[in-house]
Amino acid sequence: MPSPLLILFRALAAALFHECLTSHAMSLELREIHKHFGPVRANDGITLTVEAGTLHGLLGENGAGKSTLMKVLSGFHSADSGEIVLDGKRIELASPDDAIAAGIGMLHQDPLVFLPFTVIDNFVLGSPGSWLLDRRQATDELAGLCERYGFNFDPDIPARLLTVGERQQLEIIRLLWLGARVLILDEPTTGISADQRAKLFATLKALAAEGMSVIFVSHKLEEVADLCQRVTVMTRGKVVGDAELPTPPERLVEMMFGQVLDTHERDDVPLGDSNLKFDSVRTASGLLSEEPISLDVKSGEVVGIAGMEGSGQDTFLRLCCGMRTPTKGTVSIAGNDLTDQHYREFLDAEVKFLPAGRLEEGLIEGLTVTEHFVLTDRDTNFVIDWDAARKRSEHLVDQYSIKGTEASTAESLSGGNQQRLLLAMLPAKLKVLLMEHPTRGLDIESADWVWEQLLARREDGTSIVFASADLDELLRYSDRILVFFSGRIIGELEAAATNVDEIGLLIGGRKAGAEGIPT
């Protein structure tokens, strides 16, 4: 039971915090911001105003310059020219420390938490003042902020045990504790569940109501429309328009892409022989250990995989390509048993896996586009013909509309262009293509283009198996959908005969009409 003195302290702290929020709301102006990376004009004269106490959307396709602009605003990059004006005063930002000292904090797409550290250790990171911290006071202040915004943390558990959504919550309250009055969120809904998204949006609305200025960076029209009061649209490093919300989505699409986009419906392709077959597959420990999986994926078939993060989808996909080995059962590709073989043998059998972590697993940081194409070339010549390699790279950069050059490094590309590079690296002929979140972080045009390329492969007999958190994507592109729950397939649905509600029930461990979670 807290002491009366502690209760009084928390009440006074909450009152002072609220007064600070409402009495120090900050208006923000960016004036003629320029930022170049070599010949690339990432920000080309950006002017933007964010009113105090508002939710302001920053919308644009991949590579439009949104993230670069926000990194300039948060001190991670220095602008080549231009001004940042906060509450009528020009400020100079040479580092993230300068930004947070000025009251500007940024929540990155991947929250900046140290996974081995505890929650409370992550909370106090970057705190000013003496190196000797009062951990008890910090724990009390963490508890007070959590109570205020409806979060719930055990301060002593390591951050690796938190979900992506919980890591976002921890980073938000850490930025608030450090004094942030302008909060930037860069594609914050990537990799979080629908429930976590709803909780995040409720928190952001509460912060804006308390006088905070929130900049919400996204390429998703529906999210900006749901959350924001005003939106600015960027294309190719420039501001091309802004609007009060609500406004017709067609107007925003036209500003982003210069035209209203046509949606492409998938064509039916006759299914052929078996390309991927699981016969009573199990693993010894961890996910997929509860009961065996049997599955047959036909040539030209698209199989979608749904489920909450950590339900077994990642293990399943890695079993399909030899990155994991089953302890029981067999895995066959086009009738050939590859159960105990490694990823290299699966590659030779025309199986390819595109992971969700584009830079972590799919690409190599520091290598150029040309060097990536050289690595995937099956040519056995000992000496590399670099002139030929560069010409081939230039051709593929143009063919796949990669916004970069053959000399661009993987990490310098936007998420959408990294995905285009991965697709350009695929072999011409495949039996099975496995993917984790193939359009995560992509704008409408890029996602549509990606699926155009993928579906075209079915006519050559490729089977596609993909995991996605986007239920509309699963329904639109799949022939059938496998729903994973607690390490097993809880449901197998024909995509044309199901809906979002039925998939959602299964993802949560329920079947239509059932009262509890299946055993």
Coordinates of C-alpha atoms in Angstrom, one line a residue:
M1 CA 0.0 0.0 0.0
P2 CA 1.6 3.3 -1.0
S3 CA 2.2 5.8 1.8
P4 CA 0.0 9.0 1.9
L5 CA 3.1 11.0 1.1
L6 CA 3.8 9.0 -2.0
I7 CA 0.2 9.3 -3.1
L8 CA 0.4 13.1 -2.7
F9 CA 3.7 13.2 -4.6
R10 CA 2.2 11.3 -7.5
A11 CA -0.8 13.6 -7.6
L12 CA 1.3 16.7 -7.5
A13 CA 3.6 15.3 -10.2
A14 CA 0.6 14.4 -12.4
A15 CA -0.8 17.9 -12.0
L16 CA 2.5 19.6 -12.8
F17 CA 3.0 17.3 -15.8
H18 CA -0.5 18.2 -17.1
E19 CA 0.2 21.9 -16.6
C20 CA 3.5 21.6 -18.4
L21 CA 1.8 19.9 -21.3
T22 CA -1.0 22.4 -21.7
S23 CA 1.0 25.6 -21.0
H24 CA 4.0 24.7 -23.2
A25 CA 2.4 23.5 -26.4
M26 CA 4.9 24.1 -29.2
S27 CA 4.2 25.3 -32.8
L28 CA 6.7 24.1 -35.4
E29 CA 7.9 25.5 -38.7
L30 CA 10.3 24.0 -41.2
R31 CA 11.5 26.5 -43.8
E32 CA 13.1 25.6 -47.1
I33 CA 14.8 22.5 -45.8
H34 CA 17.4 21.0 -48.2
K35 CA 19.2 17.7 -47.7
H36 CA 21.2 16.0 -50.4
F37 CA 23.0 12.7 -50.4
G38 CA 25.4 13.0 -53.3
P39 CA 23.2 13.6 -56.4
V40 CA 20.0 12.5 -54.6
R41 CA 17.8 15.4 -53.5
A42 CA 16.1 13.7 -50.5
N43 CA 14.6 17.1 -49.3
D44 CA 14.4 19.8 -51.9
G45 CA 13.1 23.0 -50.3
I46 CA 10.6 21.6 -47.8
T47 CA 8.4 24.1 -46.0
L48 CA 5.9 22.8 -43.4
T49 CA 4.0 24.1 -40.4
V50 CA 2.6 22.0 -37.6
E51 CA 0.3 23.8 -35.2
A52 CA 0.5 23.1 -31.4
G53 CA -1.8 20.5 -30.1
T54 CA -2.6 18.9 -33.4
L55 CA -2.1 15.5 -35.1
H56 CA -0.4 16.2 -38.4
G57 CA 0.0 13.5 -41.0
L58 CA 3.0 13.4 -43.4
L59 CA 2.0 11.2 -46.3
G60 CA 4.0 10.1 -49.3
E61 CA 5.2 7.1 -51.3
N62 CA 8.3 5.2 -50.5
G63 CA 11.4 7.3 -51.2
A64 CA 9.4 10.6 -51.1
G65 CA 11.8 12.0 -48.4
K66 CA 9.6 11.7 -45.4
S67 CA 12.0 9.9 -43.1
T68 CA 14.9 12.1 -44.1
L69 CA 12.9 15.2 -43.2
M70 CA 12.0 13.8 -39.8
K71 CA 15.6 12.8 -39.2
V72 CA 16.6 16.4 -39.9
L73 CA 14.0 17.5 -37.5
S74 CA 15.1 15.1 -34.8
G75 CA 18.8 15.8 -35.1
F76 CA 19.9 12.6 -36.7
H77 CA 20.8 14.5 -39.9
S78 CA 21.9 18.0 -40.4
A79 CA 20.1 20.0 -43.1
D80 CA 22.3 21.4 -45.9
S81 CA 20.3 24.6 -45.7
G82 CA 17.0 25.9 -44.3
E83 CA 15.6 26.8 -40.9
I84 CA 13.7 25.0 -38.0
V85 CA 11.6 27.4 -36.0
L86 CA 10.1 26.3 -32.7
D87 CA 7.7 28.6 -30.9
G88 CA 8.9 31.5 -33.1
K89 CA 12.6 30.9 -32.3
R90 CA 15.1 29.4 -34.7
I91 CA 16.9 26.4 -33.3
E92 CA 20.1 24.5 -34.4
L93 CA 20.0 20.7 -34.2
A94 CA 23.4 19.0 -34.5
S95 CA 22.3 15.8 -32.7
P96 CA 19.3 13.9 -31.2
D97 CA 20.4 15.3 -27.8
D98 CA 19.9 18.8 -29.1
A99 CA 16.5 17.9 -30.4
I100 CA 15.3 16.3 -27.1
A101 CA 16.7 19.3 -25.2
A102 CA 14.6 21.5 -27.5
G103 CA 11.5 19.3 -26.8
I104 CA 11.5 17.2 -30.0
G105 CA 11.5 13.4 -29.8
M106 CA 11.2 10.8 -32.5
L107 CA 9.8 7.3 -32.3
H108 CA 11.5 5.3 -35.1
Q109 CA 10.0 2.5 -37.1
D110 CA 12.1 0.1 -35.0
P111 CA 11.9 1.4 -31.4
L112 CA 15.3 2.3 -30.0
V113 CA 15.4 0.0 -27.1
F114 CA 18.2 -2.2 -25.8
L115 CA 16.7 -5.7 -25.7
P116 CA 19.0 -7.2 -23.0
F117 CA 18.4 -4.2 -20.7
T118 CA 15.4 -4.1 -18.3
V119 CA 12.4 -1.8 -18.9
I120 CA 13.5 0.6 -16.2
D121 CA 17.1 0.7 -17.6
N122 CA 15.7 1.6 -21.0
F123 CA 13.4 4.2 -19.5
V124 CA 16.2 6.1 -17.8
L125 CA 18.5 6.0 -20.9
G126 CA 19.6 9.5 -21.9
S127 CA 18.3 11.2 -18.8
P128 CA 20.2 14.4 -18.0
G129 CA 22.0 15.3 -14.8
S130 CA 24.1 13.2 -12.5
W131 CA 25.3 9.8 -13.6
L132 CA 24.0 8.4 -10.3
L133 CA 20.2 7.9 -10.8
D134 CA 17.6 7.5 -8.2
R135 CA 16.1 4.2 -9.5
R136 CA 13.2 4.2 -7.0
Q137 CA 12.1 7.7 -8.1
A138 CA 12.5 6.7 -11.8
T139 CA 10.4 3.6 -11.2
D140 CA 7.7 5.7 -9.5
E141 CA 7.7 8.2 -12.4
L142 CA 7.5 5.3 -14.9
A143 CA 4.5 3.9 -13.0
G144 CA 2.8 7.3 -13.0
L145 CA 3.2 7.7 -16.8
C146 CA 2.0 4.2 -17.4
E147 CA -1.1 4.8 -15.2
R148 CA -1.8 8.1 -17.0
Y149 CA -1.7 6.5 -20.5
G150 CA -3.0 3.0 -19.7
F151 CA 0.3 1.1 -20.2
N152 CA 1.4 -1.7 -18.0
F153 CA 5.1 -2.7 -17.6
D154 CA 7.1 -4.8 -15.2
P155 CA 10.1 -2.5 -14.7
D156 CA 12.5 -5.4 -14.0
I157 CA 11.9 -7.6 -17.0
P158 CA 14.3 -7.4 -20.1
A159 CA 12.9 -5.4 -23.0
R160 CA 13.3 -8.4 -25.3
L161 CA 10.2 -9.9 -23.7
L162 CA 8.1 -6.9 -24.8
T163 CA 6.1 -7.0 -28.1
V164 CA 6.9 -4.4 -30.7
G165 CA 3.8 -2.4 -29.6
E166 CA 5.0 -2.5 -26.0
R167 CA 8.4 -1.3 -27.0
Q168 CA 6.8 1.6 -28.8
Q169 CA 4.8 2.4 -25.6
L170 CA 8.0 2.3 -23.6
E171 CA 9.8 4.7 -26.0
I172 CA 6.9 7.1 -26.0
I173 CA 6.8 7.5 -22.2
R174 CA 10.6 7.7 -22.1
L175 CA 10.5 10.6 -24.6
L176 CA 7.7 12.3 -22.6
W177 CA 9.8 11.9 -19.4
L178 CA 12.7 13.5 -21.2
G179 CA 10.5 16.5 -22.0
A180 CA 9.4 15.9 -25.6
R181 CA 6.6 18.3 -26.6
V182 CA 6.8 17.6 -30.4
L183 CA 6.5 13.8 -31.0
I184 CA 7.5 12.3 -34.4
L185 CA 6.3 8.8 -35.3
D186 CA 7.9 7.2 -38.4
E187 CA 5.7 4.4 -39.9
P188 CA 4.7 3.3 -36.3
T189 CA 2.2 0.7 -37.3
T190 CA 4.7 -1.5 -39.1
G191 CA 4.8 -4.9 -37.3
I192 CA 2.1 -4.3 -34.6
S193 CA -1.3 -5.9 -34.2
A194 CA -4.7 -4.3 -34.8
D195 CA -5.2 -4.0 -31.0
Q196 CA -1.8 -2.4 -30.5
R197 CA -2.6 0.0 -33.3
A198 CA -5.8 1.0 -31.6
K199 CA -4.1 1.6 -28.3
L200 CA -1.3 3.6 -30.0
F201 CA -3.9 5.8 -31.8
A202 CA -5.8 6.4 -28.5
T203 CA -2.5 7.5 -26.8
L204 CA -1.7 9.9 -29.6
K205 CA -5.1 11.5 -29.5
A206 CA -4.8 11.9 -25.7
L207 CA -1.3 13.6 -26.2
A208 CA -2.7 16.0 -28.8
A209 CA -5.6 16.9 -26.5
E210 CA -3.1 17.8 -23.8
G211 CA -1.3 20.2 -26.2
M212 CA 1.3 18.1 -27.8
S213 CA 2.2 18.4 -31.4
V214 CA 2.3 14.9 -33.1
I215 CA 3.7 14.3 -36.6
F216 CA 2.5 11.0 -37.9
V217 CA 4.6 9.7 -40.9
S218 CA 2.9 7.1 -43.0
H219 CA 2.2 5.9 -46.5
K220 CA -1.2 4.5 -45.5
L221 CA -4.1 6.7 -46.4
E222 CA -6.6 5.0 -44.1
E223 CA -4.4 5.5 -41.0
V224 CA -3.8 9.1 -41.7
A225 CA -7.5 9.6 -42.3
D226 CA -8.4 7.8 -39.0
L227 CA -6.0 9.7 -36.9
C228 CA -4.9 13.1 -38.2
Q229 CA -6.5 16.6 -38.5
R230 CA -4.3 17.8 -41.3
V231 CA -2.0 16.2 -43.8
T232 CA 0.9 17.2 -45.9
V233 CA 1.8 15.2 -49.0
M234 CA 5.4 14.7 -50.2
T235 CA 6.7 13.4 -53.5
R236 CA 10.3 13.1 -54.7
G237 CA 11.6 15.3 -51.9
K238 CA 9.1 18.1 -52.3
V239 CA 5.8 19.1 -50.7
V240 CA 3.1 18.7 -53.4
G241 CA 0.0 19.6 -51.3
D242 CA -1.7 19.7 -48.0
A243 CA -5.3 19.3 -46.8
E244 CA -7.6 19.5 -43.9
L245 CA -9.1 16.1 -43.0
P246 CA -11.4 14.5 -43.7
T247 CA -10.9 14.7 -47.5
P248 CA -11.7 12.3 -50.3
P249 CA -9.0 9.6 -50.4
E250 CA -8.8 9.9 -54.2
R251 CA -7.5 13.5 -53.8
L252 CA -4.6 12.3 -51.5
V253 CA -3.8 9.4 -53.9
E254 CA -3.7 11.9 -56.8
M255 CA -1.3 14.2 -54.9
M256 CA 0.9 11.3 -54.0
F257 CA 1.2 9.7 -57.4
G258 CA -0.1 12.3 -59.9
Q259 CA -3.1 10.2 -60.8
V260 CA -5.8 8.0 -59.4
L261 CA -4.4 4.4 -59.3
D262 CA -6.1 1.5 -61.0
T263 CA -6.3 -1.7 -58.9
H264 CA -5.4 -4.9 -60.7
E265 CA -7.5 -7.9 -60.0
R266 CA -5.7 -11.3 -60.0
D267 CA -6.4 -13.7 -62.8
D268 CA -7.1 -17.4 -62.1
V269 CA -4.3 -19.8 -63.0
P270 CA -5.0 -23.6 -63.3
L271 CA -3.2 -25.4 -60.5
G272 CA -0.7 -28.1 -61.4
D273 CA 1.3 -30.8 -59.7
S274 CA 2.7 -30.7 -56.1
N275 CA 5.5 -28.2 -55.6
L276 CA 5.7 -28.2 -51.8
K277 CA 4.6 -31.1 -49.6
F278 CA 4.7 -31.5 -45.8
D279 CA 4.0 -35.1 -44.5
S280 CA 3.4 -35.2 -40.7
V281 CA 6.1 -32.6 -40.0
R282 CA 7.1 -31.8 -36.4
T283 CA 9.9 -30.0 -34.6
A284 CA 11.5 -31.1 -31.4
S285 CA 10.9 -28.0 -29.4
G286 CA 9.5 -24.5 -29.7
L287 CA 6.9 -23.7 -32.3
L288 CA 5.1 -26.3 -34.4
S289 CA 5.8 -29.0 -31.8
E290 CA 2.2 -29.6 -30.6
E291 CA 0.9 -31.6 -33.6
P292 CA 2.2 -32.6 -37.0
I293 CA 1.5 -30.6 -40.1
S294 CA 0.6 -32.1 -43.4
L295 CA 0.2 -29.8 -46.4
D296 CA 0.3 -29.9 -50.2
V297 CA 0.9 -26.7 -52.2
K298 CA 0.3 -27.0 -56.0
S299 CA 2.0 -25.4 -58.9
G300 CA 0.6 -21.9 -59.5
E301 CA -1.1 -21.8 -56.1
V302 CA -0.9 -18.8 -53.7
V303 CA -1.2 -19.8 -50.0
G304 CA -1.5 -17.0 -47.4
I305 CA -0.4 -17.4 -43.8
A306 CA -2.2 -15.4 -41.0
G307 CA -1.6 -15.3 -37.2
M308 CA -0.4 -13.2 -34.4
E309 CA 3.3 -12.5 -34.2
G310 CA 5.1 -15.6 -32.8
S311 CA 2.4 -18.1 -33.6
G312 CA 4.6 -20.3 -35.7
Q313 CA 4.6 -18.8 -39.1
D314 CA 8.3 -17.9 -39.2
T315 CA 9.2 -21.5 -38.1
F316 CA 6.9 -22.9 -40.8
L317 CA 8.5 -20.8 -43.6
R318 CA 12.0 -21.7 -42.5
L319 CA 11.1 -25.4 -42.5
C320 CA 9.9 -24.9 -46.1
C321 CA 13.3 -23.8 -47.3
G322 CA 15.8 -25.8 -45.2
M323 CA 16.6 -23.2 -42.6
R324 CA 15.0 -25.4 -40.0
T325 CA 15.0 -29.2 -39.9
P326 CA 12.0 -31.2 -38.8
T327 CA 12.5 -34.0 -36.3
K328 CA 9.7 -36.0 -37.7
G329 CA 8.0 -36.2 -41.1
T330 CA 9.2 -35.2 -44.6
V331 CA 9.5 -32.0 -46.6
S332 CA 9.3 -32.6 -50.4
I333 CA 9.9 -30.2 -53.3
A334 CA 8.4 -31.3 -56.6
G335 CA 8.3 -34.9 -55.4
N336 CA 11.9 -34.9 -54.2
D337 CA 12.5 -35.5 -50.5
L338 CA 14.7 -32.7 -49.1
T339 CA 13.9 -33.2 -45.4
D340 CA 17.5 -33.2 -44.0
Q341 CA 19.0 -31.0 -46.6
H342 CA 20.3 -27.4 -46.0
Y343 CA 19.2 -24.1 -47.6
R344 CA 21.7 -24.5 -50.4
E345 CA 20.0 -27.7 -51.6
F346 CA 16.6 -26.0 -51.4
L347 CA 18.0 -23.2 -53.6
D348 CA 19.2 -25.7 -56.1
A349 CA 15.7 -27.2 -56.1
E350 CA 14.4 -23.7 -57.1
V351 CA 13.1 -22.6 -53.7
K352 CA 13.7 -19.0 -52.5
F353 CA 12.9 -17.3 -49.2
L354 CA 12.4 -13.5 -48.8
P355 CA 12.5 -12.6 -45.1
A356 CA 10.8 -9.7 -43.4
G357 CA 14.1 -8.3 -42.3
R358 CA 15.3 -6.8 -45.6
L359 CA 18.6 -5.5 -44.3
E360 CA 19.0 -8.0 -41.4
E361 CA 18.6 -11.1 -43.5
G362 CA 17.8 -10.3 -47.1
L363 CA 20.5 -7.7 -48.0
I364 CA 24.0 -6.8 -46.8
E365 CA 24.6 -3.4 -45.4
G366 CA 27.6 -1.6 -47.1
L367 CA 27.4 -3.5 -50.3
T368 CA 26.2 -1.8 -53.5
V369 CA 23.3 -2.8 -55.8
T370 CA 25.9 -4.2 -58.3
E371 CA 27.6 -6.3 -55.6
H372 CA 24.3 -7.8 -54.6
F373 CA 23.6 -8.9 -58.1
V374 CA 27.1 -10.4 -58.4
L375 CA 26.5 -12.4 -55.2
T376 CA 23.3 -13.9 -56.6
D377 CA 24.8 -14.7 -60.0
R378 CA 25.2 -18.5 -60.4
D379 CA 28.1 -18.0 -62.8
T380 CA 31.0 -20.1 -61.7
N381 CA 33.8 -18.0 -63.3
F382 CA 36.6 -17.2 -60.8
V383 CA 37.1 -13.6 -62.1
I384 CA 34.2 -11.1 -62.0
D385 CA 33.6 -9.0 -65.1
W386 CA 32.7 -5.8 -63.2
D387 CA 31.9 -3.8 -66.4
A388 CA 29.3 -6.4 -67.4
A389 CA 28.0 -6.6 -63.8
R390 CA 27.5 -2.8 -63.7
K391 CA 25.7 -2.8 -67.1
R392 CA 23.4 -5.7 -65.9
S393 CA 22.7 -3.8 -62.7
E394 CA 21.8 -0.6 -64.5
H395 CA 19.4 -2.6 -66.7
L396 CA 17.7 -4.2 -63.6
V397 CA 17.6 -0.9 -61.7
D398 CA 15.7 0.5 -64.7
Q399 CA 13.5 -2.6 -65.2
Y400 CA 12.4 -2.7 -61.5
S401 CA 12.1 1.1 -61.1
I402 CA 14.6 1.1 -58.2
K403 CA 15.1 4.7 -57.0
G404 CA 18.8 4.6 -56.7
T405 CA 21.8 3.7 -58.9
E406 CA 23.9 0.6 -59.5
A407 CA 26.4 2.2 -57.0
S408 CA 23.8 2.8 -54.2
T409 CA 24.4 0.8 -51.0
A410 CA 21.5 -1.3 -49.7
E411 CA 21.0 0.8 -46.6
S412 CA 20.7 4.0 -48.6
L413 CA 17.5 2.7 -50.4
S414 CA 14.1 3.2 -48.9
G415 CA 12.1 0.2 -47.7
G416 CA 10.1 0.0 -50.9
N417 CA 13.3 0.1 -53.1
Q418 CA 15.0 -2.5 -50.9
Q419 CA 12.0 -4.8 -51.7
R420 CA 12.3 -4.0 -55.4
L421 CA 16.0 -4.9 -55.2
L422 CA 15.2 -8.2 -53.5
L423 CA 12.7 -9.0 -56.2
A424 CA 15.2 -8.1 -58.9
M425 CA 17.6 -10.6 -57.3
L426 CA 15.2 -13.5 -57.6
P427 CA 16.1 -16.3 -60.1
A428 CA 14.2 -16.3 -63.3
K429 CA 12.8 -19.7 -62.6
L430 CA 11.3 -20.8 -59.3
K431 CA 9.2 -23.7 -58.0
V432 CA 8.4 -22.2 -54.6
L433 CA 8.7 -18.6 -53.5
L434 CA 8.4 -18.0 -49.7
M435 CA 7.9 -14.5 -48.3
E436 CA 7.4 -12.8 -44.9
H437 CA 5.4 -9.6 -45.2
P438 CA 6.1 -8.9 -48.8
T439 CA 4.6 -5.4 -48.8
R440 CA 5.2 -4.3 -45.2
G441 CA 6.1 -0.6 -45.2
L442 CA 5.2 -0.1 -48.9
D443 CA 3.0 2.5 -50.3
I444 CA -0.1 1.6 -52.4
E445 CA 1.6 1.9 -55.8
S446 CA 4.7 -0.1 -54.7
A447 CA 2.6 -2.8 -53.1
D448 CA 0.4 -3.1 -56.2
W449 CA 3.5 -3.3 -58.4
V450 CA 5.1 -6.0 -56.2
W451 CA 2.1 -8.2 -56.4
E452 CA 1.9 -7.7 -60.2
Q453 CA 5.4 -9.2 -60.4
L454 CA 4.7 -12.0 -58.0
L455 CA 1.4 -13.2 -59.6
A456 CA 3.0 -13.2 -63.0
R457 CA 5.3 -16.0 -61.8
R458 CA 2.3 -18.4 -61.3
E459 CA 1.9 -18.7 -65.0
D460 CA 5.4 -20.4 -65.1
G461 CA 4.3 -22.8 -62.3
T462 CA 5.7 -21.0 -59.2
S463 CA 3.9 -21.7 -55.9
I464 CA 3.8 -18.6 -53.6
V465 CA 3.5 -19.0 -49.8
F466 CA 3.5 -15.7 -47.9
A467 CA 2.9 -14.5 -44.4
S468 CA 1.2 -11.2 -43.8
A469 CA -0.5 -9.2 -41.0
D470 CA -2.7 -7.4 -43.6
L471 CA -5.9 -9.4 -43.7
D472 CA -7.1 -7.6 -46.8
E473 CA -3.8 -8.5 -48.6
L474 CA -4.4 -12.2 -47.6
L475 CA -7.9 -12.2 -48.9
R476 CA -7.1 -10.4 -52.1
Y477 CA -4.1 -12.5 -53.3
S478 CA -4.5 -16.0 -51.7
D479 CA -6.2 -19.1 -53.1
R480 CA -6.4 -20.4 -49.5
I481 CA -5.3 -19.1 -46.1
L482 CA -3.7 -21.0 -43.3
V483 CA -4.2 -19.5 -39.8
F484 CA -1.6 -20.2 -37.2
F485 CA -2.3 -20.1 -33.4
S486 CA 0.0 -21.2 -30.6
G487 CA 2.3 -23.2 -32.9
R488 CA -0.2 -25.0 -35.0
I489 CA -2.5 -24.5 -38.0
I490 CA -5.9 -23.8 -36.4
G491 CA -7.8 -23.2 -39.6
E492 CA -7.5 -23.6 -43.4
L493 CA -9.8 -21.3 -45.4
E494 CA -10.7 -20.8 -49.0
A495 CA -9.9 -17.1 -49.6
A496 CA -13.0 -16.6 -51.8
A497 CA -15.3 -18.1 -49.2
T498 CA -14.2 -16.3 -46.1
N499 CA -13.9 -12.8 -44.6
V500 CA -11.9 -10.6 -42.3
D501 CA -14.1 -11.5 -39.3
E502 CA -13.7 -15.2 -39.6
I503 CA -9.9 -14.9 -40.0
G504 CA -9.8 -12.5 -37.1
L505 CA -11.6 -15.0 -34.8
L506 CA -9.1 -17.7 -35.8
I507 CA -6.1 -15.5 -35.2
G508 CA -7.4 -14.9 -31.7
G509 CA -7.8 -18.7 -31.1
R510 CA -11.5 -18.9 -31.7
K511 CA -13.7 -20.4 -34.3
A512 CA -17.1 -19.0 -35.3
G513 CA -19.7 -20.0 -32.8
A514 CA -17.1 -21.3 -30.3
E515 CA -17.0 -19.9 -26.8
G516 CA -13.4 -20.5 -25.9
I517 CA -10.0 -21.0 -27.2
P518 CA -9.5 -24.4 -28.9
T519 CA -7.4 -27.0 -27.2

